[in-house]
PDB file of C-alpha atoms in Angstrom:
ATOM      1  CA  MET E   1     -20.219  16.977  20.034  1.00 60.00           C
ATOM      2  CA  ILE E   2     -16.590  17.922  19.350  1.00 67.00           C
ATOM      3  CA  GLU E   3     -16.068  18.995  22.961  1.00 67.00           C
ATOM      4  CA  TYR E   4     -16.303  15.326  24.003  1.00 67.00           C
ATOM      5  CA  TYR E   5     -12.964  14.787  22.244  1.00 76.00           C
ATOM      6  CA  VAL E   6     -11.268  18.214  22.407  1.00 79.00           C
ATOM      7  CA  HIS E   7     -11.738  20.666  25.280  1.00 81.00           C
ATOM      8  CA  ASN E   8     -13.804  23.764  24.620  1.00 87.00           C
ATOM      9  CA  ALA E   9     -11.886  26.621  26.246  1.00 88.00           C
ATOM     10  CA  SER E  10     -12.621  29.893  24.450  1.00 89.00           C
ATOM     11  CA  SER E  11     -15.568  32.233  24.026  1.00 89.00           C
ATOM     12  CA  PHE E  12     -16.128  31.393  20.348  1.00 89.00           C
ATOM     13  CA  ALA E  13     -15.279  27.681  20.495  1.00 89.00           C
ATOM     14  CA  ALA E  14     -18.969  26.801  20.963  1.00 87.00           C
ATOM     15  CA  ASP E  15     -19.822  28.724  17.777  1.00 88.00           C
ATOM     16  CA  ILE E  16     -17.297  26.675  15.807  1.00 90.00           C
ATOM     17  CA  ASP E  17     -18.618  23.454  17.362  1.00 89.00           C
ATOM     18  CA  ASN E  18     -22.203  24.383  16.533  1.00 88.00           C
ATOM     19  CA  LEU E  19     -21.228  25.097  12.924  1.00 89.00           C
ATOM     20  CA  PHE E  20     -19.723  21.627  12.600  1.00 89.00           C
ATOM     21  CA  PHE E  21     -22.802  20.165  14.287  1.00 89.00           C
ATOM     22  CA  VAL E  22     -25.123  21.837  11.749  1.00 89.00           C
ATOM     23  CA  ILE E  23     -22.971  20.580   8.865  1.00 91.00           C
ATOM     24  CA  THR E  24     -22.907  17.065  10.335  1.00 91.00           C
ATOM     25  CA  LEU E  25     -26.692  16.991  10.795  1.00 91.00           C
ATOM     26  CA  ILE E  26     -27.430  18.170   7.255  1.00 91.00           C
ATOM     27  CA  ILE E  27     -24.885  15.928   5.556  1.00 92.00           C
ATOM     28  CA  GLY E  28     -25.827  12.994   7.804  1.00 92.00           C
ATOM     29  CA  PHE E  29     -29.514  13.395   6.936  1.00 92.00           C
ATOM     30  CA  TRP E  30     -28.865  13.300   3.194  1.00 90.00           C
ATOM     31  CA  PHE E  31     -26.332  10.483   3.490  1.00 93.00           C
ATOM     32  CA  PHE E  32     -28.670   8.116   5.334  1.00 95.00           C
ATOM     33  CA  LEU E  33     -31.654   9.115   3.188  1.00 92.00           C
ATOM     34  CA  VAL E  34     -29.846   8.468  -0.090  1.00 91.00           C
ATOM     35  CA  PHE E  35     -28.149   5.328   1.208  1.00 94.00           C
ATOM     36  CA  GLY E  36     -31.464   3.966   2.481  1.00 95.00           C
ATOM     37  CA  ILE E  37     -33.224   4.628  -0.840  1.00 91.00           C
ATOM     38  CA  PHE E  38     -30.291   3.098  -2.707  1.00 92.00           C
ATOM     39  CA  VAL E  39     -30.442  -0.125  -0.664  1.00 93.00           C
ATOM     40  CA  TYR E  40     -34.241  -0.238  -1.042  1.00 93.00           C
ATOM     41  CA  PHE E  41     -34.011   0.047  -4.853  1.00 88.00           C
ATOM     42  CA  LEU E  42     -31.315  -2.614  -4.966  1.00 89.00           C
ATOM     43  CA  LEU E  43     -33.597  -5.042  -3.179  1.00 88.00           C
ATOM     44  CA  ARG E  44     -36.893  -3.938  -4.687  1.00 85.00           C
ATOM     45  CA  TYR E  45     -35.769  -3.926  -8.296  1.00 82.00           C
ATOM     46  CA  ARG E  46     -33.166  -6.634  -8.295  1.00 80.00           C
ATOM     47  CA  ARG E  47     -33.026  -9.077 -11.160  1.00 78.00           C
ATOM     48  CA  LYS E  48     -35.854 -11.584 -11.145  1.00 79.00           C
ATOM     49  CA  ASP E  49     -36.645 -14.503 -13.425  1.00 79.00           C
ATOM     50  CA  GLY E  50     -39.369 -13.715 -15.940  1.00 78.00           C
ATOM     51  CA  VAL E  51     -39.260  -9.949 -15.368  1.00 78.00           C
ATOM     52  CA  LYS E  52     -37.913  -7.864 -18.243  1.00 80.00           C
ATOM     53  CA  ALA E  53     -35.914  -4.734 -17.481  1.00 76.00           C
ATOM     54  CA  GLU E  54     -37.512  -1.434 -18.465  1.00 76.00           C
ATOM     55  CA  TYR E  55     -35.561   1.318 -20.239  1.00 77.00           C
ATOM     56  CA  ILE E  56     -36.418   4.812 -18.919  1.00 75.00           C
ATOM     57  CA  THR E  57     -35.184   7.880 -20.840  1.00 74.00           C
ATOM     58  CA  GLY E  58     -35.927  10.355 -18.045  1.00 70.00           C
ATOM     59  CA  GLU E  59     -37.560  12.925 -20.325  1.00 75.00           C
ATOM     60  CA  LYS E  60     -40.997  13.090 -18.734  1.00 78.00           C
ATOM     61  CA  HIS E  61     -41.681  15.568 -15.941  1.00 76.00           C
ATOM     62  CA  SER E  62     -43.020  12.764 -13.779  1.00 76.00           C
ATOM     63  CA  GLU E  63     -39.567  11.172 -14.047  1.00 72.00           C
ATOM     64  CA  THR E  64     -37.254  14.200 -13.903  1.00 79.00           C
ATOM     65  CA  LYS E  65     -38.945  15.636 -10.805  1.00 80.00           C
ATOM     66  CA  TRP E  66     -37.267  12.921  -8.732  1.00 79.00           C
ATOM     67  CA  THR E  67     -33.953  14.498  -9.719  1.00 82.00           C
ATOM     68  CA  HIS E  68     -34.923  18.164  -9.654  1.00 85.00           C
ATOM     69  CA  TYR E  69     -36.706  18.313  -6.291  1.00 87.00           C
ATOM     70  CA  PRO E  70     -33.872  16.701  -4.283  1.00 86.00           C
ATOM     71  CA  HIS E  71     -31.463  18.967  -6.151  1.00 88.00           C
ATOM     72  CA  TYR E  72     -33.371  22.048  -5.032  1.00 91.00           C
ATOM     73  CA  ALA E  73     -33.480  20.738  -1.464  1.00 90.00           C
ATOM     74  CA  VAL E  74     -29.705  20.186  -1.425  1.00 89.00           C
ATOM     75  CA  ILE E  75     -29.135  23.743  -2.703  1.00 92.00           C
ATOM     76  CA  ALA E  76     -31.392  25.087   0.063  1.00 92.00           C
ATOM     77  CA  MET E  77     -29.372  23.193   2.678  1.00 90.00           C
ATOM     78  CA  ASP E  78     -26.139  24.543   1.146  1.00 91.00           C
ATOM     79  CA  VAL E  79     -27.510  28.055   1.582  1.00 92.00           C
ATOM     80  CA  VAL E  80     -28.199  27.293   5.257  1.00 90.00           C
ATOM     81  CA  ILE E  81     -24.620  26.042   5.753  1.00 90.00           C
ATOM     82  CA  ILE E  82     -23.156  29.091   4.000  1.00 92.00           C
ATOM     83  CA  ALA E  83     -25.330  31.475   6.044  1.00 91.00           C
ATOM     84  CA  VAL E  84     -24.295  29.929   9.371  1.00 90.00           C
ATOM     85  CA  ASN E  85     -20.662  29.869   8.233  1.00 90.00           C
ATOM     86  CA  ILE E  86     -20.750  33.579   7.351  1.00 92.00           C
ATOM     87  CA  LEU E  87     -22.208  34.460  10.763  1.00 91.00           C
ATOM     88  CA  VAL E  88     -19.440  32.567  12.559  1.00 91.00           C
ATOM     89  CA  TRP E  89     -16.735  33.914  10.228  1.00 90.00           C
ATOM     90  CA  VAL E  90     -17.779  37.528  10.789  1.00 90.00           C
ATOM     91  CA  ASP E  91     -17.870  37.040  14.565  1.00 88.00           C
ATOM     92  CA  VAL E  92     -14.503  35.255  14.819  1.00 89.00           C
ATOM     93  CA  LYS E  93     -12.433  36.649  11.946  1.00 87.00           C
ATOM     94  CA  GLN E  94     -13.927  39.959  10.869  1.00 85.00           C
ATOM     95  CA  THR E  95     -14.866  41.458  14.237  1.00 86.00           C
ATOM     96  CA  LEU E  96     -12.151  42.593  16.631  1.00 87.00           C
ATOM     97  CA  PRO E  97     -13.703  43.248  20.063  1.00 91.00           C
ATOM     98  CA  PRO E  98     -12.097  45.691  22.515  1.00 91.00           C
ATOM     99  CA  ARG E  99      -9.028  44.144  24.086  1.00 89.00           C
ATOM    100  CA  ASP E 100      -8.063  43.593  27.692  1.00 88.00           C
ATOM    101  CA  ASN E 101      -4.526  42.528  26.860  1.00 90.00           C
ATOM    102  CA  LEU E 102      -2.073  42.115  24.011  1.00 91.00           C
ATOM    103  CA  VAL E 103       0.469  39.479  22.972  1.00 91.00           C
ATOM    104  CA  ARG E 104       2.807  39.019  20.020  1.00 93.00           C
ATOM    105  CA  VAL E 105       3.150  35.480  18.688  1.00 93.00           C
ATOM    106  CA  ILE E 106       6.246  34.670  16.625  1.00 92.00           C
ATOM    107  CA  GLY E 107       6.743  31.378  14.823  1.00 91.00           C
ATOM    108  CA  GLN E 108      10.119  30.164  13.645  1.00 90.00           C
ATOM    109  CA  GLN E 109      11.644  26.802  12.801  1.00 87.00           C
ATOM    110  CA  TRP E 110      10.775  25.076  15.131  1.00 85.00           C
ATOM    111  CA  SER E 111       9.506  26.864  18.216  1.00 89.00           C
ATOM    112  CA  TRP E 112       7.144  29.620  19.313  1.00 91.00           C
ATOM    113  CA  SER E 113       8.102  32.900  20.971  1.00 90.00           C
ATOM    114  CA  PHE E 114       5.629  35.092  22.832  1.00 91.00           C
ATOM    115  CA  ILE E 115       5.994  38.709  23.866  1.00 90.00           C
ATOM    116  CA  HIS E 116       3.462  39.548  26.565  1.00 89.00           C
ATOM    117  CA  ALA E 117       2.482  43.156  27.094  1.00 86.00           C
ATOM    118  CA  GLY E 118       3.352  44.256  30.604  1.00 82.00           C
ATOM    119  CA  PRO E 119       1.214  46.278  33.016  1.00 83.00           C
ATOM    120  CA  ASP E 120       1.070  49.182  30.539  1.00 83.00           C
ATOM    121  CA  GLY E 121      -0.831  46.976  28.084  1.00 80.00           C
ATOM    122  CA  GLU E 122       1.436  47.905  25.172  1.00 84.00           C
ATOM    123  CA  LEU E 123       4.111  45.998  23.274  1.00 84.00           C
ATOM    124  CA  ASP E 124       7.690  47.119  22.610  1.00 84.00           C
ATOM    125  CA  THR E 125       8.038  48.778  25.984  1.00 84.00           C
ATOM    126  CA  GLN E 126      10.413  47.975  28.843  1.00 83.00           C
ATOM    127  CA  ASP E 127       7.866  45.989  30.860  1.00 81.00           C
ATOM    128  CA  ASP E 128       7.328  43.379  28.095  1.00 84.00           C
ATOM    129  CA  VAL E 129       7.845  39.751  29.100  1.00 85.00           C
ATOM    130  CA  LEU E 130       9.257  37.273  26.573  1.00 87.00           C
ATOM    131  CA  THR E 131       8.669  33.526  26.802  1.00 87.00           C
ATOM    132  CA  VAL E 132       9.473  30.628  24.501  1.00 86.00           C
ATOM    133  CA  ASN E 133       6.975  27.785  24.031  1.00 87.00           C
ATOM    134  CA  ASP E 134       4.836  29.017  26.958  1.00 88.00           C
ATOM    135  CA  LEU E 135       1.951  31.423  26.350  1.00 91.00           C
ATOM    136  CA  HIS E 136       0.450  32.814  29.562  1.00 91.00           C
ATOM    137  CA  VAL E 137      -3.040  34.322  29.478  1.00 91.00           C
ATOM    138  CA  LYS E 138      -5.826  35.063  31.945  1.00 91.00           C
ATOM    139  CA  ALA E 139      -9.252  33.445  31.812  1.00 90.00           C
ATOM    140  CA  GLY E 140     -12.092  35.784  30.972  1.00 89.00           C
ATOM    141  CA  GLU E 141      -9.932  38.436  29.283  1.00 90.00           C
ATOM    142  CA  THR E 142     -10.013  39.308  25.583  1.00 92.00           C
ATOM    143  CA  TYR E 143      -6.582  39.083  23.963  1.00 92.00           C
ATOM    144  CA  HIS E 144      -5.503  40.623  20.695  1.00 93.00           C
ATOM    145  CA  TYR E 145      -2.551  38.877  19.093  1.00 92.00           C
ATOM    146  CA  GLU E 146      -0.018  40.021  16.528  1.00 92.00           C
ATOM    147  CA  LEU E 147       1.078  36.949  14.584  1.00 93.00           C
ATOM    148  CA  GLN E 148       4.421  36.932  12.776  1.00 92.00           C
ATOM    149  CA  SER E 149       6.794  34.424  11.174  1.00 91.00           C
ATOM    150  CA  ARG E 150      10.577  34.708  11.131  1.00 89.00           C
ATOM    151  CA  ASP E 151      11.208  32.306   8.256  1.00 88.00           C
ATOM    152  CA  VAL E 152       8.556  30.200   6.487  1.00 90.00           C
ATOM    153  CA  LEU E 153       4.798  29.671   6.601  1.00 91.00           C
ATOM    154  CA  HIS E 154       3.573  28.475   9.989  1.00 93.00           C
ATOM    155  CA  ASN E 155       0.089  28.079  11.435  1.00 93.00           C
ATOM    156  CA  PHE E 156      -0.833  29.198  14.946  1.00 93.00           C
ATOM    157  CA  ALA E 157      -3.285  26.519  16.091  1.00 92.00           C
ATOM    158  CA  VAL E 158      -4.862  26.060  19.532  1.00 92.00           C
ATOM    159  CA  PRO E 159      -7.414  23.221  19.221  1.00 90.00           C
ATOM    160  CA  ALA E 160      -9.072  23.955  22.572  1.00 90.00           C
ATOM    161  CA  PHE E 161      -9.729  27.535  21.431  1.00 91.00           C
ATOM    162  CA  ARG E 162     -10.878  26.361  17.959  1.00 91.00           C
ATOM    163  CA  LEU E 163      -8.296  28.831  16.696  1.00 90.00           C
ATOM    164  CA  ARG E 164      -6.128  28.523  13.587  1.00 91.00           C
ATOM    165  CA  GLN E 165      -4.334  31.286  11.714  1.00 91.00           C
ATOM    166  CA  ASP E 166      -1.525  31.207   9.159  1.00 92.00           C
ATOM    167  CA  ALA E 167       1.678  33.057  10.013  1.00 91.00           C
ATOM    168  CA  VAL E 168       3.099  34.591   6.846  1.00 93.00           C
ATOM    169  CA  PRO E 169       6.700  35.865   6.617  1.00 91.00           C
ATOM    170  CA  GLY E 170       6.858  39.630   6.238  1.00 90.00           C
ATOM    171  CA  ARG E 171       3.315  40.197   7.502  1.00 91.00           C
ATOM    172  CA  THR E 172       1.759  40.919  10.886  1.00 92.00           C
ATOM    173  CA  ILE E 173      -1.676  39.330  11.174  1.00 91.00           C
ATOM    174  CA  SER E 174      -4.058  40.454  13.897  1.00 91.00           C
ATOM    175  CA  GLY E 175      -6.700  38.369  15.619  1.00 91.00           C
ATOM    176  CA  TRP E 176      -8.264  37.723  18.979  1.00 93.00           C
ATOM    177  CA  PHE E 177      -9.316  35.083  21.465  1.00 92.00           C
ATOM    178  CA  LYS E 178     -10.908  35.018  24.895  1.00 92.00           C
ATOM    179  CA  PRO E 179      -9.977  32.041  27.110  1.00 92.00           C
ATOM    180  CA  SER E 180     -12.910  30.782  29.132  1.00 90.00           C
ATOM    181  CA  LYS E 181     -11.434  27.980  31.259  1.00 89.00           C
ATOM    182  CA  THR E 182      -8.243  27.713  33.253  1.00 91.00           C
ATOM    183  CA  GLY E 183      -5.881  24.908  32.349  1.00 89.00           C
ATOM    184  CA  ILE E 184      -2.951  23.952  30.129  1.00 88.00           C
ATOM    185  CA  TYR E 185      -3.724  23.462  26.443  1.00 90.00           C
ATOM    186  CA  ASP E 186      -1.762  22.368  23.404  1.00 88.00           C
ATOM    187  CA  LEU E 187      -0.489  24.828  20.841  1.00 90.00           C
ATOM    188  CA  GLN E 188       0.848  23.443  17.601  1.00 90.00           C
ATOM    189  CA  CYS E 189       1.973  24.429  14.145  1.00 91.00           C
ATOM    190  CA  ALA E 190      -0.629  23.245  11.641  1.00 90.00           C
ATOM    191  CA  GLU E 191       1.353  24.112   8.499  1.00 89.00           C
ATOM    192  CA  MET E 192       4.136  21.913   7.143  1.00 90.00           C
ATOM    193  CA  CYS E 193       7.227  24.008   7.826  1.00 86.00           C
ATOM    194  CA  GLY E 194      10.200  21.680   7.495  1.00 87.00           C
ATOM    195  CA  TYR E 195      11.622  18.508   8.976  1.00 87.00           C
ATOM    196  CA  GLY E 196      11.033  19.720  12.556  1.00 86.00           C
ATOM    197  CA  HIS E 197       7.368  20.529  11.958  1.00 89.00           C
ATOM    198  CA  GLY E 198       6.145  17.606  14.068  1.00 86.00           C
ATOM    199  CA  ILE E 199       7.927  18.830  17.187  1.00 85.00           C
ATOM    200  CA  MET E 200       6.900  22.481  16.883  1.00 88.00           C
ATOM    201  CA  GLY E 201       4.595  22.449  19.868  1.00 86.00           C
ATOM    202  CA  ALA E 202       4.002  24.769  22.800  1.00 89.00           C
ATOM    203  CA  ALA E 203       1.724  25.182  25.812  1.00 88.00           C
ATOM    204  CA  VAL E 204      -1.020  27.733  26.423  1.00 91.00           C
ATOM    205  CA  ILE E 205      -1.488  28.228  30.148  1.00 90.00           C
ATOM    206  CA  VAL E 206      -4.785  29.880  31.064  1.00 92.00           C
ATOM    207  CA  HIS E 207      -4.489  31.333  34.561  1.00 91.00           C
ATOM    208  CA  SER E 208      -6.710  32.803  37.181  1.00 90.00           C
ATOM    209  CA  GLU E 209      -5.816  36.368  38.154  1.00 87.00           C
ATOM    210  CA  GLU E 210      -3.807  35.243  41.174  1.00 87.00           C
ATOM    211  CA  SER E 211      -2.002  32.465  39.308  1.00 88.00           C
ATOM    212  CA  PHE E 212      -1.106  34.802  36.434  1.00 86.00           C
ATOM    213  CA  ASN E 213       0.379  37.412  38.766  1.00 85.00           C
ATOM    214  CA  THR E 214       2.370  34.735  40.612  1.00 86.00           C
ATOM    215  CA  THR E 215       3.734  33.367  37.333  1.00 85.00           C
ATOM    216  CA  MET E 216       4.751  36.796  36.075  1.00 84.00           C
ATOM    217  CA  THR E 217       6.579  37.384  39.352  1.00 82.00           C
ATOM    218  CA  GLN E 218       8.411  34.061  38.979  1.00 84.00           C
ATOM    219  CA  ILE E 219       9.415  34.964  35.428  1.00 82.00           C
ATOM    220  CA  GLN E 220      10.798  38.310  36.582  1.00 77.00           C
ATOM    221  CA  ASN E 221      12.685  36.605  39.426  1.00 77.00           C
ATOM    222  CA  GLY E 222      14.064  33.889  37.152  1.00 75.00           C
ATOM    223  CA  THR E 223      12.441  31.075  39.183  1.00 72.00           C
ATOM    224  CA  TYR E 224       9.785  30.041  36.676  1.00 74.00           C
ATOM    225  CA  GLU E 225       9.921  26.524  35.199  1.00 69.00           C
ATOM    226  CA  SER E 226       8.403  26.038  31.769  1.00 71.00           C
ATOM    227  CA  HIS E 227       5.064  24.216  31.674  1.00 67.00           C
ATOM    228  CA  TYR E 228       5.894  22.998  28.173  1.00 68.00           C
ATOM    229  CA  GLN E 229       9.200  21.504  29.258  1.00 66.00           C
ATOM    230  CA  LYS E 230       7.575  19.876  32.275  1.00 63.00           C
ATOM    231  CA  ARG E 231       4.942  18.287  30.018  1.00 61.00           C
ATOM    232  CA  MET E 232       7.699  17.086  27.671  1.00 63.00           C
ATOM    233  CA  GLY E 233       9.684  15.747  30.615  1.00 60.00           C
ATOM    234  CA  THR E 234      12.769  17.857  29.813  1.00 50.00           C
ATOM    235  CA  LYS E 235      14.865  20.300  31.801  1.00 48.00           C
ATOM    236  CA  THR E 236      17.619  22.668  30.762  1.00 43.00           C
ATOM    237  CA  ASP E 237      20.149  24.959  32.405  1.00 45.00           C
ATOM    238  CA  LEU E 238      17.746  27.780  31.553  1.00 39.00           C
ATOM    239  CA  PRO E 239      14.592  26.194  33.026  1.00 37.00           C
ATOM    240  CA  SER E 240      12.035  28.507  31.513  1.00 41.00           C
ATOM    241  CA  TYR E 241      13.730  29.878  28.401  1.00 43.00           C
ATOM    242  CA  THR E 242      12.025  32.966  29.782  1.00 44.00           C
ATOM    243  CA  LEU E 243      13.300  36.493  29.986  1.00 44.00           C
ATOM    244  CA  SER E 244      11.937  39.469  31.859  1.00 43.00           C
ATOM    245  CA  LEU E 245      12.516  42.716  29.989  1.00 45.00           C
ATOM    246  CA  ILE E 246      11.930  44.930  32.981  1.00 44.00           C
ATOM    247  CA  HIS E 247      14.741  47.105  34.352  1.00 43.00           C
ATOM    248  CA  ILE E 248      17.191  46.450  31.501  1.00 44.00           C
ATOM    249  CA  SER E 249      18.489  48.916  28.973  1.00 47.00           C
ATOM    250  CA  GLU E 250      16.917  49.283  25.543  1.00 48.00           C
ATOM    251  CA  PRO E 251      19.905  47.801  23.586  1.00 45.00           C
ATOM    252  CA  THR E 252      20.066  44.848  25.980  1.00 44.00           C
ATOM    253  CA  ARG E 253      16.307  44.321  25.723  1.00 47.00           C
ATOM    254  CA  ARG E 254      16.454  44.212  21.934  1.00 47.00           C
ATOM    255  CA  TYR E 255      19.443  41.846  22.036  1.00 41.00           C
ATOM    256  CA  ALA E 256      17.565  39.535  24.427  1.00 47.00           C
ATOM    257  CA  ILE E 257      14.546  39.402  22.110  1.00 49.00           C
ATOM    258  CA  SER E 258      16.747  38.718  19.073  1.00 48.00           C
ATOM    259  CA  TYR E 259      18.718  36.029  20.885  1.00 44.00           C
ATOM    260  CA  ALA E 260      15.613  34.216  22.134  1.00 49.00           C
ATOM    261  CA  VAL E 261      13.849  34.377  18.780  1.00 46.00           C
ATOM    262  CA  PHE E 262      16.753  33.277  16.609  1.00 46.00           C
ATOM    263  CA  CYS E 263      18.866  31.077  18.863  1.00 45.00           C
ATOM    264  CA  LEU E 264      16.622  29.309  21.384  1.00 46.00           C
ATOM    265  CA  LYS E 265      14.940  26.319  19.766  1.00 42.00           C
TER     266      LYS E 265
END
């Protein structure tokens, strides 16, 4: 149901959608049932000339059962919702499947920085690739992310992935996602983080294998143009706000990361 309005582009997005569908069905059933009975009673027992109202104390079992039985049924449905929610929560939040790749996500007022693991599959090595407001991933691969904040609370939210996770200053929070469809998807901050909160957006570009390799080559050559900036209709002297950390010294690499994180907005 939700996928008609927001793209479904990750391996666990369908689980989240199904959870909402179950909740909608259960709540919708009780809403229309109670509303229908309410309207029926309004019409059936409305004030009529010559008919005296009857006072009911609700002490007899024949009277209280109409309250108790629906109550028990609602509790049973709540248990169903909680059970389905726990299954989805364990799968998405508590289980960390083996990774194919790794990325560090850093939120700061008011932009996103991403450090992509290079061919060695590890972060904080010389083949890392740093981008700002553009997250590049491959379809069909499981990504682990390390989520950090440089200043205040942020929230890493990718609606198409059905993914949301708070970024807390001073903490590194781990999670995962597995893109299932190629395309360009919105990334946004879903936690009020200051007066620039509304413009703290980014792009998640899900590539095929060939497209990903081509993009990484462009980044390393300095010829890549930011998908996020193209979507926003803006261009800068540094088209991609993208740095390749390959073949530069360790002090320079650390300076480049610090400069991009703290200075490029």
